[in-house]
Structure formats: structure tokens, C-alpha cells
mmCIF file of N, CA, C and O in Angstrom:
data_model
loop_
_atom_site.group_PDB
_atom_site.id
_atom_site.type_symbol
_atom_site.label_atom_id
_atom_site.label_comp_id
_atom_site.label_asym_id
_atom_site.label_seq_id
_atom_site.Cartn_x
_atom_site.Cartn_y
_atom_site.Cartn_z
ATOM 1 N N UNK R 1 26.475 -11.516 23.589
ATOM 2 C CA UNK R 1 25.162 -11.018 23.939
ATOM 3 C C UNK R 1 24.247 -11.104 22.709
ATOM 4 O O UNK R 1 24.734 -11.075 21.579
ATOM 5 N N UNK R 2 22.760 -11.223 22.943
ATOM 6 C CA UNK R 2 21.576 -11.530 21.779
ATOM 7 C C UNK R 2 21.278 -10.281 21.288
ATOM 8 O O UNK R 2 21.032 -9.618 22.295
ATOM 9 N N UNK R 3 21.157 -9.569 20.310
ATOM 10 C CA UNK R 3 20.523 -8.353 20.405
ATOM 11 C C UNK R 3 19.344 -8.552 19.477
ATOM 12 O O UNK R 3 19.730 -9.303 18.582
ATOM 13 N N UNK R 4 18.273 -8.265 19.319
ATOM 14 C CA UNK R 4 17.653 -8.895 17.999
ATOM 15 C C UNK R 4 17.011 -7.214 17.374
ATOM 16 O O UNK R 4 16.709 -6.172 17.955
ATOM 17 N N UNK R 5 17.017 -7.704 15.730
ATOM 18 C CA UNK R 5 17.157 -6.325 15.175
ATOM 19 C C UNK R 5 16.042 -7.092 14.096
ATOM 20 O O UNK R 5 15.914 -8.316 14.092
ATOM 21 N N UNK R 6 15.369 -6.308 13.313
ATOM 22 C CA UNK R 6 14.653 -5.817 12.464
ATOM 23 C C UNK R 6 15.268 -6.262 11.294
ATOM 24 O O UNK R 6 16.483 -6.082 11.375
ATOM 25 N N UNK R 7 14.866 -6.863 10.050
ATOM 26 C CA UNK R 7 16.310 -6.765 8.853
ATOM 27 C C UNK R 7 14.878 -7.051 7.937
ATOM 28 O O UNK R 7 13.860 -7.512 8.454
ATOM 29 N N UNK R 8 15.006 -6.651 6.318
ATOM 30 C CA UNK R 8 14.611 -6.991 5.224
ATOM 31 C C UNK R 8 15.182 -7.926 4.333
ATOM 32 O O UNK R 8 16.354 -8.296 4.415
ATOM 33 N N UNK R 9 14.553 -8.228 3.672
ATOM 34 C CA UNK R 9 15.570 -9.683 2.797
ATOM 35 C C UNK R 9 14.427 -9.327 1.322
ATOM 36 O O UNK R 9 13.209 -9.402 1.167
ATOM 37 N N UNK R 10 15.490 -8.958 0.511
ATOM 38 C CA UNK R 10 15.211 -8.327 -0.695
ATOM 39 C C UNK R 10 15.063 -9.520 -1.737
ATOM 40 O O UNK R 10 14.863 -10.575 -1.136
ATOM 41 N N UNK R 11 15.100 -9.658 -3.018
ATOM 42 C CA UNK R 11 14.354 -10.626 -3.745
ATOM 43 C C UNK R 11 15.696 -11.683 -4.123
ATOM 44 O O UNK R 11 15.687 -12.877 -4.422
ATOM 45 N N UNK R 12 16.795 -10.745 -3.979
ATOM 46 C CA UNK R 12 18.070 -11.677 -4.267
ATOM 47 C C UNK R 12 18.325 -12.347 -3.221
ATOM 48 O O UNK R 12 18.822 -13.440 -3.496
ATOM 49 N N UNK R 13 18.152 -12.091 -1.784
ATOM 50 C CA UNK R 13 18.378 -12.690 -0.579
ATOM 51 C C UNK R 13 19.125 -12.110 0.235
ATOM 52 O O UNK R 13 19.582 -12.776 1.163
ATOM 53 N N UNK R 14 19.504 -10.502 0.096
ATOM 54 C CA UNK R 14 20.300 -9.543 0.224
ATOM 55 C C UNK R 14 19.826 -9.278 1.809
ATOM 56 O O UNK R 14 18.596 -9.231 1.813
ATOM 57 N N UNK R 15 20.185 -9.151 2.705
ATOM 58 C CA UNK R 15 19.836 -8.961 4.286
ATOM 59 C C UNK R 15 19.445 -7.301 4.518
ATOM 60 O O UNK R 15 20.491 -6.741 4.843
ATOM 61 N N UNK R 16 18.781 -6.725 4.487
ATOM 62 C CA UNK R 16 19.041 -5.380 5.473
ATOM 63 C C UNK R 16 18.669 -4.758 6.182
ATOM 64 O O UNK R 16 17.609 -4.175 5.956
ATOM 65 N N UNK R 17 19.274 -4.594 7.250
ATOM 66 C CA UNK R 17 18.443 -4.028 8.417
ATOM 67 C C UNK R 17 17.913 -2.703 8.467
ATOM 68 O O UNK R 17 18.335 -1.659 7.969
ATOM 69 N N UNK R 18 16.645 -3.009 9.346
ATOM 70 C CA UNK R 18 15.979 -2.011 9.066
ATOM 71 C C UNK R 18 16.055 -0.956 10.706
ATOM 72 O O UNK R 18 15.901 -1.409 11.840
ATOM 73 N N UNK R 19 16.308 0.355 10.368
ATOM 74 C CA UNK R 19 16.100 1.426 11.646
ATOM 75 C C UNK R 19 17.129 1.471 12.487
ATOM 76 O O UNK R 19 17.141 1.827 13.665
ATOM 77 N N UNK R 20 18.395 0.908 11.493
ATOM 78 C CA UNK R 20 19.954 0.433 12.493
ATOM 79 C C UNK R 20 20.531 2.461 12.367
ATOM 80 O O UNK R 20 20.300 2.888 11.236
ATOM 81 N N UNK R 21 20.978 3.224 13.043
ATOM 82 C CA UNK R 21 21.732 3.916 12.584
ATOM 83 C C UNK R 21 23.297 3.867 12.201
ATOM 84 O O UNK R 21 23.869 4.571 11.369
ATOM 85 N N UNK R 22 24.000 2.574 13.251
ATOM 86 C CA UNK R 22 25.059 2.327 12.433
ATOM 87 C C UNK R 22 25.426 0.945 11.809
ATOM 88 O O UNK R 22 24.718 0.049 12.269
ATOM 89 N N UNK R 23 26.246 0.571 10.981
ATOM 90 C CA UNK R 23 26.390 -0.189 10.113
ATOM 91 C C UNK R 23 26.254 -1.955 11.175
ATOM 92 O O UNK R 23 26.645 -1.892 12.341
ATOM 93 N N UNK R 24 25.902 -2.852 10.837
ATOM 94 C CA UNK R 24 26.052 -3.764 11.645
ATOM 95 C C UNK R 24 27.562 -4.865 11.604
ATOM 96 O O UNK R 24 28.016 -5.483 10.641
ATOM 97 N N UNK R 25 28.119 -4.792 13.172
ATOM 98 C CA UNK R 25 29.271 -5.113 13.070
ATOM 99 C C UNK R 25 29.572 -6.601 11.976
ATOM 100 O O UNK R 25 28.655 -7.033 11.278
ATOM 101 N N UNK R 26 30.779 -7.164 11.977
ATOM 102 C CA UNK R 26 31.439 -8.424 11.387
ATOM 103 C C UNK R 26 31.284 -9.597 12.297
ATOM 104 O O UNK R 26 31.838 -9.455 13.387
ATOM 105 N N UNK R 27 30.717 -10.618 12.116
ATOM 106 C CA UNK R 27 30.435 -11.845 12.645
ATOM 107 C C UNK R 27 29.113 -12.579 12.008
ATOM 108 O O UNK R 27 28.567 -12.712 10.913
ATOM 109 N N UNK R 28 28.958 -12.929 13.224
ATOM 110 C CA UNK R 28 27.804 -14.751 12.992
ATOM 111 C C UNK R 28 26.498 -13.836 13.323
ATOM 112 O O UNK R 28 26.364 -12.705 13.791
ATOM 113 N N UNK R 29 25.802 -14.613 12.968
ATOM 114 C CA UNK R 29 23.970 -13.844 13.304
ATOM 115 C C UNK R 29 23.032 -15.561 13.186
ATOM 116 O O UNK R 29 23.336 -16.687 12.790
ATOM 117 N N UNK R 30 22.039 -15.037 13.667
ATOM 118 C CA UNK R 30 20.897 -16.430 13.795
ATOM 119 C C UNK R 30 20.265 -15.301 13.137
ATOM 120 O O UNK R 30 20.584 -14.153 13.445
ATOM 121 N N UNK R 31 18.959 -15.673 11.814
ATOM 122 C CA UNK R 31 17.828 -15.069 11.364
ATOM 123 C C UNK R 31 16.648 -16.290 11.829
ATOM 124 O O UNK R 31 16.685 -17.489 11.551
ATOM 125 N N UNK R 32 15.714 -15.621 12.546
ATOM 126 C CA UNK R 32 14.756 -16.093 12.333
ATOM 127 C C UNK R 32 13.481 -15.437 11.257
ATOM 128 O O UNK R 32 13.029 -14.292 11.300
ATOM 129 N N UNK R 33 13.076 -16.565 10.298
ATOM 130 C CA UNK R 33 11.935 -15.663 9.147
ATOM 131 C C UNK R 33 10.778 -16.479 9.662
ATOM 132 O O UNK R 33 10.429 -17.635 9.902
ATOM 133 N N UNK R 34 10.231 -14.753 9.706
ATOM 134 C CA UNK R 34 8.545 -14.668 9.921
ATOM 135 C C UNK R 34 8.186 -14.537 8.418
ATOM 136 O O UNK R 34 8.593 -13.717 7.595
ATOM 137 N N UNK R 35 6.875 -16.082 8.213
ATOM 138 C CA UNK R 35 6.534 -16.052 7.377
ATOM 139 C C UNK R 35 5.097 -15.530 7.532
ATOM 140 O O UNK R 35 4.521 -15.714 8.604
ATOM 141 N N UNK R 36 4.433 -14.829 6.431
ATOM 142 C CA UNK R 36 3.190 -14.778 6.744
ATOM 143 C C UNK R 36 2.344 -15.728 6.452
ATOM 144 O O UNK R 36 2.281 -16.302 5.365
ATOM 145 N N UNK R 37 1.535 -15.970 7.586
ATOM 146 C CA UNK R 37 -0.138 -17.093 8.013
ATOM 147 C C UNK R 37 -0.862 -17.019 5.964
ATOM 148 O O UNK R 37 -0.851 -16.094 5.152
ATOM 149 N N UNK R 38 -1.126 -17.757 5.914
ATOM 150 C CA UNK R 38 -2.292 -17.632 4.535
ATOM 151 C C UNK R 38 -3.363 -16.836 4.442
ATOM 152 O O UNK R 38 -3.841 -16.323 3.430
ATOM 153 N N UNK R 39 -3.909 -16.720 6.179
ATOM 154 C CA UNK R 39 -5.091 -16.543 5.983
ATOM 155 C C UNK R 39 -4.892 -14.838 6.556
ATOM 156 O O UNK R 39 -5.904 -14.141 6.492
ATOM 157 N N UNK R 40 -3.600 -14.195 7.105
ATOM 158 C CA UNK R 40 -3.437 -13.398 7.786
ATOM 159 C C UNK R 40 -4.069 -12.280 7.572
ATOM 160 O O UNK R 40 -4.037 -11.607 8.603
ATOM 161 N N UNK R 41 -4.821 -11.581 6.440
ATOM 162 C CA UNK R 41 -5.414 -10.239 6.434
ATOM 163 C C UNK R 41 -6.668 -10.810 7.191
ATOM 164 O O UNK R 41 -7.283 -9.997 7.882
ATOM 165 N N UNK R 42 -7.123 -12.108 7.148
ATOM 166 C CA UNK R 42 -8.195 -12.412 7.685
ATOM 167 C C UNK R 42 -8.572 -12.728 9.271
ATOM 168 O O UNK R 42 -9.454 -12.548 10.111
ATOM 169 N N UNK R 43 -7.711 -13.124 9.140
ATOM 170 C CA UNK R 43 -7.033 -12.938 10.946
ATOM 171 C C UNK R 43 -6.839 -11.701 11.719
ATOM 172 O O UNK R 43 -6.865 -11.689 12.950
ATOM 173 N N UNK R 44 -6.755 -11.249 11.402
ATOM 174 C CA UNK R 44 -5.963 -9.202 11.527
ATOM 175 C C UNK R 44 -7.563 -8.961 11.422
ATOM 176 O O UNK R 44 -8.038 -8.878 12.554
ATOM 177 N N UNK R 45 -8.504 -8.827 10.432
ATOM 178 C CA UNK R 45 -10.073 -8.066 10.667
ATOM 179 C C UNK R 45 -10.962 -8.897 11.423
ATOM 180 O O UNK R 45 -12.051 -8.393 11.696
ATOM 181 N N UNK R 46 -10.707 -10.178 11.859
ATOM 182 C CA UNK R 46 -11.547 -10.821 12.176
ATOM 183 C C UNK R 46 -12.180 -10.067 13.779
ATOM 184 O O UNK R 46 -13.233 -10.452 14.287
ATOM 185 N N UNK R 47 -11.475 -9.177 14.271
ATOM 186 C CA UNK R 47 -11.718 -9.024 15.898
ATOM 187 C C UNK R 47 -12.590 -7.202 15.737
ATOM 188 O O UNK R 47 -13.204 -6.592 16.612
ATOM 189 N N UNK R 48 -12.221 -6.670 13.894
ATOM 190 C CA UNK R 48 -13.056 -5.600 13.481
ATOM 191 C C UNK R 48 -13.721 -5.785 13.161
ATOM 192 O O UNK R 48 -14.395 -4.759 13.252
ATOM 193 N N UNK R 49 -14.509 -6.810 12.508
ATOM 194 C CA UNK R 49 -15.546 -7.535 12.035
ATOM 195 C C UNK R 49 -16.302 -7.843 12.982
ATOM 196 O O UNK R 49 -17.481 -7.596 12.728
ATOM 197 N N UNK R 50 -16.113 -8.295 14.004
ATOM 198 C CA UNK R 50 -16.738 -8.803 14.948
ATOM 199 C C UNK R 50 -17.016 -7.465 15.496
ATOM 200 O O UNK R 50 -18.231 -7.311 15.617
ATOM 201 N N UNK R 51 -16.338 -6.452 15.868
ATOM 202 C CA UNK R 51 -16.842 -5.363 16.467
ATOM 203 C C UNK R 51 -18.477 -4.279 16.043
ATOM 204 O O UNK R 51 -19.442 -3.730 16.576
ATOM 205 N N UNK R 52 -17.825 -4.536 14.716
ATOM 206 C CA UNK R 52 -19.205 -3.958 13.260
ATOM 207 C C UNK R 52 -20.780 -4.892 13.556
ATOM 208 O O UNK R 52 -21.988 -4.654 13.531
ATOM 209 N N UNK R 53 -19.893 -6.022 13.826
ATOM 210 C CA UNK R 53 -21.552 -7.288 13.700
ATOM 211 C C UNK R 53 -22.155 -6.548 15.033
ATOM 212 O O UNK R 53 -23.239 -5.979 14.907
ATOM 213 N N UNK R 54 -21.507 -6.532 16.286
ATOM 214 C CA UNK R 54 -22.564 -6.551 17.205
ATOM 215 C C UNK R 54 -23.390 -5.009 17.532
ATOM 216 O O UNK R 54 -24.166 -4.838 18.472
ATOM 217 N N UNK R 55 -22.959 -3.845 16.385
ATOM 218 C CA UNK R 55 -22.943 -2.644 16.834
ATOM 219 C C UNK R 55 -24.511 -2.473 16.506
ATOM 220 O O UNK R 55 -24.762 -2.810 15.349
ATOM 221 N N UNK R 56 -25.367 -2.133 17.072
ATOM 222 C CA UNK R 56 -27.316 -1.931 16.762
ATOM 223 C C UNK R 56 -27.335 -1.665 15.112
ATOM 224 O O UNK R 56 -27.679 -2.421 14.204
ATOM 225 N N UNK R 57 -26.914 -0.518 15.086
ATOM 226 C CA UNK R 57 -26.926 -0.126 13.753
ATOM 227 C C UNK R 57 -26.751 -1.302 12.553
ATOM 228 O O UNK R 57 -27.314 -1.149 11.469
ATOM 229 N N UNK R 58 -26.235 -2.039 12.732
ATOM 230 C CA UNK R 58 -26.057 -3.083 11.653
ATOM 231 C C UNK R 58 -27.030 -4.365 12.038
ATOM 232 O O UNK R 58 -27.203 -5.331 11.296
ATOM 233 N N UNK R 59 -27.449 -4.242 12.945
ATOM 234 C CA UNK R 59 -28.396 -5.918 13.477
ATOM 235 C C UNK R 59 -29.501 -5.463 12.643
ATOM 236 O O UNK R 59 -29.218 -6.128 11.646
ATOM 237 N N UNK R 60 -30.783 -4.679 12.241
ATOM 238 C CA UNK R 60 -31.713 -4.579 11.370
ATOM 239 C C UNK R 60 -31.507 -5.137 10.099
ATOM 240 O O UNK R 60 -32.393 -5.750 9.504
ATOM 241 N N UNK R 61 -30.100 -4.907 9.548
ATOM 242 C CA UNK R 61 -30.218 -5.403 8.079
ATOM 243 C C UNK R 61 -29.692 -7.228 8.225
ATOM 244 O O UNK R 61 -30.027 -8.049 7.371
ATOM 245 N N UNK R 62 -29.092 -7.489 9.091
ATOM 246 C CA UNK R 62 -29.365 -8.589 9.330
ATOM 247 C C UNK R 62 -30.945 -9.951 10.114
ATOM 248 O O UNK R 62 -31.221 -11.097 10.466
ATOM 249 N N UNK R 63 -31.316 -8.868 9.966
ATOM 250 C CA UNK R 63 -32.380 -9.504 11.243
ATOM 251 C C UNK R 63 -33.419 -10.418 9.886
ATOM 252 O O UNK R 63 -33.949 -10.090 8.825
ATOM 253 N N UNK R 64 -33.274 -11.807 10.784
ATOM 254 C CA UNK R 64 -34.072 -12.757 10.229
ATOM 255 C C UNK R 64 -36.041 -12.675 9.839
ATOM 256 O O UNK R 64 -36.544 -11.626 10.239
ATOM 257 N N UNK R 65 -36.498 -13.133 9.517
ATOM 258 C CA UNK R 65 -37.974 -13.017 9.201
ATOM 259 C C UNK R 65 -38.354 -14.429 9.979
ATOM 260 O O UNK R 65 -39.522 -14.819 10.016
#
């Protein structure tokens, strides 16, 4: 059976899971690593940013001549 779990990977390459309460059994495992995007903090505010632009309060200091 698949179970998929949470794990950290420390600077040596050390595995550890994270929020397990007991130890994880003896065998084989698949890791998949999530790397982070380049642009990702920018990605992540882009949909708060957008919320700020359209709010009244902020269109005056933008407003063209």
C-alpha cells in the first residue's frame, strides 16, 4: 500500500519525517522532492497584490493625469 508522508531532508541528506508519531517501519520508499519555483514568493502575493490594486482606496494615488 502507498502511504505518502511529509519528511525533511537536512543539509547532510539525512531524511526525517515530519508529524509521524511512530518511528517509520524497515523497507523501500519512493521520495518525491518538491523543489521551490524561483519566482515563488512572487507567485504566492501575486493574487494579494492584485486584491490591494483594485481596492478604491489605492486607485487615487495611482490615477494618471
Amino acid at each position: 500500500m502507498l502511504q505518502p508522508i511529509e519528511v525533511e531532508i537536512d543539509a547532510q541528506g539525512q531524511v526525517h519525517p515530519v508529524g509521524l508519531k511512530k518511528p517509520l517501519p524497515e523497507g523501500h520508499a519512493l521520495l518525491t522532492l518538491l523543489t521551490p519555483l524561483a519566482n515563488e514568493e512572487a507567485l504566492l502575493s501575486e493574487s494579494a497584490l492584485a486584491e490591494d490594486w483594485l481596492k478604491p482606496e489605492t486607485a487615487p494615488s495611482f490615477k494618471l493625469s
